[in-house]
PDB file of C-alpha atoms in Angstrom:
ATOM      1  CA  UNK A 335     -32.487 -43.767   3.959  1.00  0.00           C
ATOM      2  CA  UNK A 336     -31.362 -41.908   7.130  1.00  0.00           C
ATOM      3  CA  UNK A 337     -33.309 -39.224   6.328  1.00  0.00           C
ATOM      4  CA  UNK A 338     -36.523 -41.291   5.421  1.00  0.00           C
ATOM      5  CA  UNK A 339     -35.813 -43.178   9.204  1.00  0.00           C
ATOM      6  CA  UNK A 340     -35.580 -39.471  10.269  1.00  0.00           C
ATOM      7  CA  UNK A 341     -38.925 -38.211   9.033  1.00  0.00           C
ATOM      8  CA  UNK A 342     -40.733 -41.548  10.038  1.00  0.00           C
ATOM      9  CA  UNK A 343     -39.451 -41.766  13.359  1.00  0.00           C
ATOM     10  CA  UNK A 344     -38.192 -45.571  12.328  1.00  0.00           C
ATOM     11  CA  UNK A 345     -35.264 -46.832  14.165  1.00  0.00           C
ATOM     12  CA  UNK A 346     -34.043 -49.525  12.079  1.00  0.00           C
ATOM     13  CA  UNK A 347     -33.415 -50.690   8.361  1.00  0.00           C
ATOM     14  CA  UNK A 348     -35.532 -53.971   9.220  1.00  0.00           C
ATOM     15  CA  UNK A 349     -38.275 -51.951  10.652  1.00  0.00           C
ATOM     16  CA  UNK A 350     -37.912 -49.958   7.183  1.00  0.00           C
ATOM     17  CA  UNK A 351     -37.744 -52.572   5.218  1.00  0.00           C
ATOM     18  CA  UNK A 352     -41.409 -53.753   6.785  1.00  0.00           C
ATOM     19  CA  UNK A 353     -42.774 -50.413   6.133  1.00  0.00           C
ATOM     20  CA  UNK A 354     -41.787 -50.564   2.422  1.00  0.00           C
ATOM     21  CA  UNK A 355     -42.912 -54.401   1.843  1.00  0.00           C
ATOM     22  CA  UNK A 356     -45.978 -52.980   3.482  1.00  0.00           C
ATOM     23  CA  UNK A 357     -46.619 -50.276   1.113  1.00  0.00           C
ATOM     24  CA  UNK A 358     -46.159 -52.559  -2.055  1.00  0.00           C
ATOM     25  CA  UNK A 359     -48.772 -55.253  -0.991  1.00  0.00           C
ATOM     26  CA  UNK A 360     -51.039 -52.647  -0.435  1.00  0.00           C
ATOM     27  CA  UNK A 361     -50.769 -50.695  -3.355  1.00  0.00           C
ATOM     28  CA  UNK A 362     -50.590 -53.803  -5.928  1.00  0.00           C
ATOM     29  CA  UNK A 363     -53.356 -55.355  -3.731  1.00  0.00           C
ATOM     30  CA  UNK A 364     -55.540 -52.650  -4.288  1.00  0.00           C
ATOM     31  CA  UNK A 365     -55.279 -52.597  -7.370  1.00  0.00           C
ATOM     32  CA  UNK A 366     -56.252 -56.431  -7.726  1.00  0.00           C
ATOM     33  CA  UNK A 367     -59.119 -55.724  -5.974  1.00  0.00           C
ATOM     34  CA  UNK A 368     -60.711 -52.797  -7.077  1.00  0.00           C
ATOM     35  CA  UNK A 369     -61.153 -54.104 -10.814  1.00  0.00           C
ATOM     36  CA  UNK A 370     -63.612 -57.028  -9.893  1.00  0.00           C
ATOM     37  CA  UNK A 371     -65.305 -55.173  -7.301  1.00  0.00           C
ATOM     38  CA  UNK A 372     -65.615 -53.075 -10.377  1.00  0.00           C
ATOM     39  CA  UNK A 373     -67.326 -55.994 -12.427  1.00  0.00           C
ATOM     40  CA  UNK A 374     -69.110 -57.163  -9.117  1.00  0.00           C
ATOM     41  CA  UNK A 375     -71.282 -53.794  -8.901  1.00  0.00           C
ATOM     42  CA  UNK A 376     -71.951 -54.273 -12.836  1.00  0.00           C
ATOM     43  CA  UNK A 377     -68.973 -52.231 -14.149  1.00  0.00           C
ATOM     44  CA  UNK A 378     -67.126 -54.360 -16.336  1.00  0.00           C
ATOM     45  CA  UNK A 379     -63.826 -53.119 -17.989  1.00  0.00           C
ATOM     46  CA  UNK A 380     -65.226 -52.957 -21.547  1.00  0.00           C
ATOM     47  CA  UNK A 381     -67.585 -50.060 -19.546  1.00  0.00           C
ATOM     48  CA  UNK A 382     -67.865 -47.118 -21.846  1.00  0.00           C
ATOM     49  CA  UNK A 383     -67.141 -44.353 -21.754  1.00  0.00           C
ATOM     50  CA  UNK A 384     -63.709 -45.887 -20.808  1.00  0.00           C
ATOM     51  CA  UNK A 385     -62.335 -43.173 -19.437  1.00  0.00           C
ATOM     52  CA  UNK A 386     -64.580 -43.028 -16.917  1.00  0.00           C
ATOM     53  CA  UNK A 387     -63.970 -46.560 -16.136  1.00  0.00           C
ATOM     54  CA  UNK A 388     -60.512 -45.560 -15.317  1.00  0.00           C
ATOM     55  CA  UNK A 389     -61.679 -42.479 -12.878  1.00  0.00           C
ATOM     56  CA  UNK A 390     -64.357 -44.886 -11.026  1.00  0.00           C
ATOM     57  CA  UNK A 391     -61.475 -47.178 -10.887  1.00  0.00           C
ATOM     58  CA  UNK A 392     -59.108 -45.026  -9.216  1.00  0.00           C
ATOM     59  CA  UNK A 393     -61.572 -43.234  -6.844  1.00  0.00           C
ATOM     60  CA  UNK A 394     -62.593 -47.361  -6.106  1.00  0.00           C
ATOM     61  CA  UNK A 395     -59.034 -48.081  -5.276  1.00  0.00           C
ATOM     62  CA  UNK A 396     -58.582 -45.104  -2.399  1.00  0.00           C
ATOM     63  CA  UNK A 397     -60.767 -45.986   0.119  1.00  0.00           C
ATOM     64  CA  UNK A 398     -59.227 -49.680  -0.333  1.00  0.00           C
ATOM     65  CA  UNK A 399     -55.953 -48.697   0.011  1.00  0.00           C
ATOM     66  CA  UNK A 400     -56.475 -46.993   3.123  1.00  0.00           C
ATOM     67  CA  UNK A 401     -58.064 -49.709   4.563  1.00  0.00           C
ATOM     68  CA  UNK A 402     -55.603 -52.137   3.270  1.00  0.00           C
ATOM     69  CA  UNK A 403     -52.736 -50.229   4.310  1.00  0.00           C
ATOM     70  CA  UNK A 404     -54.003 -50.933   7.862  1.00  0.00           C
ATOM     71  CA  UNK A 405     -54.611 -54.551   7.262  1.00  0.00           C
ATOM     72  CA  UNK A 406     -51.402 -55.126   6.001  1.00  0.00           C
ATOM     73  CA  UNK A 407     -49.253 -52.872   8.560  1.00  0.00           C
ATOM     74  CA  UNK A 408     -51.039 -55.012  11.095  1.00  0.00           C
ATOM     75  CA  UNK A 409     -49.971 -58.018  10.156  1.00  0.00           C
ATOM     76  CA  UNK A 410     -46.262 -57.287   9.583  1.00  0.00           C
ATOM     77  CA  UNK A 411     -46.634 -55.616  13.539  1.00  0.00           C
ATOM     78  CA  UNK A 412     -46.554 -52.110  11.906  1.00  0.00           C
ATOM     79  CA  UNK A 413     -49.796 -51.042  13.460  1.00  0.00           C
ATOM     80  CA  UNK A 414     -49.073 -48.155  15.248  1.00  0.00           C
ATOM     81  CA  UNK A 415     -46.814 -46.543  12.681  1.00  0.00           C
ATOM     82  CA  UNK A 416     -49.361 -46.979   9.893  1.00  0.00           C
ATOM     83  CA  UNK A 417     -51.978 -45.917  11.975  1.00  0.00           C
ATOM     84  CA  UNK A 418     -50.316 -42.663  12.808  1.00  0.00           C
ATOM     85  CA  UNK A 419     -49.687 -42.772   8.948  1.00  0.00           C
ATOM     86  CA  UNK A 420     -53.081 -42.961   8.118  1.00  0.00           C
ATOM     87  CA  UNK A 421     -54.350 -39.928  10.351  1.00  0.00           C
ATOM     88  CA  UNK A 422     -51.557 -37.852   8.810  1.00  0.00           C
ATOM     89  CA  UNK A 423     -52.822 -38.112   5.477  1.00  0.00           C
ATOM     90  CA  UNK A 424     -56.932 -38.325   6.719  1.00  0.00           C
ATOM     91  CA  UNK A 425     -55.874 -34.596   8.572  1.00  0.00           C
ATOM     92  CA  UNK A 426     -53.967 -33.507   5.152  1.00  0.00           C
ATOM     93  CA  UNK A 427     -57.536 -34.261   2.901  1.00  0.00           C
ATOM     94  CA  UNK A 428     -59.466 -32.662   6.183  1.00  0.00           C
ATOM     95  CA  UNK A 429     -61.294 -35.997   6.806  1.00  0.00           C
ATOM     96  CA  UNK A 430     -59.312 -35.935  10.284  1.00  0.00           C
ATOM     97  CA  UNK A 431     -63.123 -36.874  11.866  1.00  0.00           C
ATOM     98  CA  UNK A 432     -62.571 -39.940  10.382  1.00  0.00           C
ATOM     99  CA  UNK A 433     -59.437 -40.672  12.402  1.00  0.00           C
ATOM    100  CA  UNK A 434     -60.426 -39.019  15.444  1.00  0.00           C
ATOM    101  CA  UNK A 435     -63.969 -41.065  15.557  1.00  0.00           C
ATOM    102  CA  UNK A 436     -61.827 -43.872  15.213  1.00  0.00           C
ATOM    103  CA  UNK A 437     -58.940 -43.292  17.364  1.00  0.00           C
ATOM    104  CA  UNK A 438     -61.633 -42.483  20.159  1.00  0.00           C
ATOM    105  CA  UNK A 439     -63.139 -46.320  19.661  1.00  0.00           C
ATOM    106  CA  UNK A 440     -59.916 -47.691  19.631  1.00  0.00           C
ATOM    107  CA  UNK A 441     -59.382 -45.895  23.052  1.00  0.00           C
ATOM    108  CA  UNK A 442     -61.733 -47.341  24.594  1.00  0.00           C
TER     109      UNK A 442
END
């Protein structure tokens, strides 16, 4: 855990503990979602081939997890730390524009 704190730049075990409630809403949350967005764009689950159900799926639930992961860390007052989160991993896939065109609105 100290370590984890470390890396994160998180100074206590409630703040932590946030950060990890945060990332299991999100990630079971996206997956609720994506399957009848799935259905609502005239995929249903009995969609064959199935394997490619499952890779729409997954590429579905991405973009909704990033999204969500904002949503969420918002509303447990993570904001900032998620944010910086999300640019991380936006700079890792080089999609960094995306972060930067939005860190310059929220600038503003």
């Amino acid at each position: 855990m100290k370590k984890l704190k470390e890396r994160w730049n998180v100074s206590s075990n409630w703040q932590l503990s946030l950060i990890f409630i945060v990332f299991a809403i999100t990630g079971y949350s996206s997956l609720q979602i994506a399957k009848p967005f799935l259905s609502l764009v005239g995929i249903p689950e009995t969609f064959e081939p199935h394997w490619l159900y499952r890779v729409l799926r997954i590429i579905l639930i991405f973009p909704i997890y990033q999204v969500l992961l904002i949503i969420v860390g918002s509303i447990f007052g993570q904001f900032a730390f998620f944010w910086e989160f999300e640019k991380k991993m936006l700079n890792r896939m080089k999609l960094g524009f995306i972060a930067n065109y939005v860190d310059s609105k929220l600038k503003k």
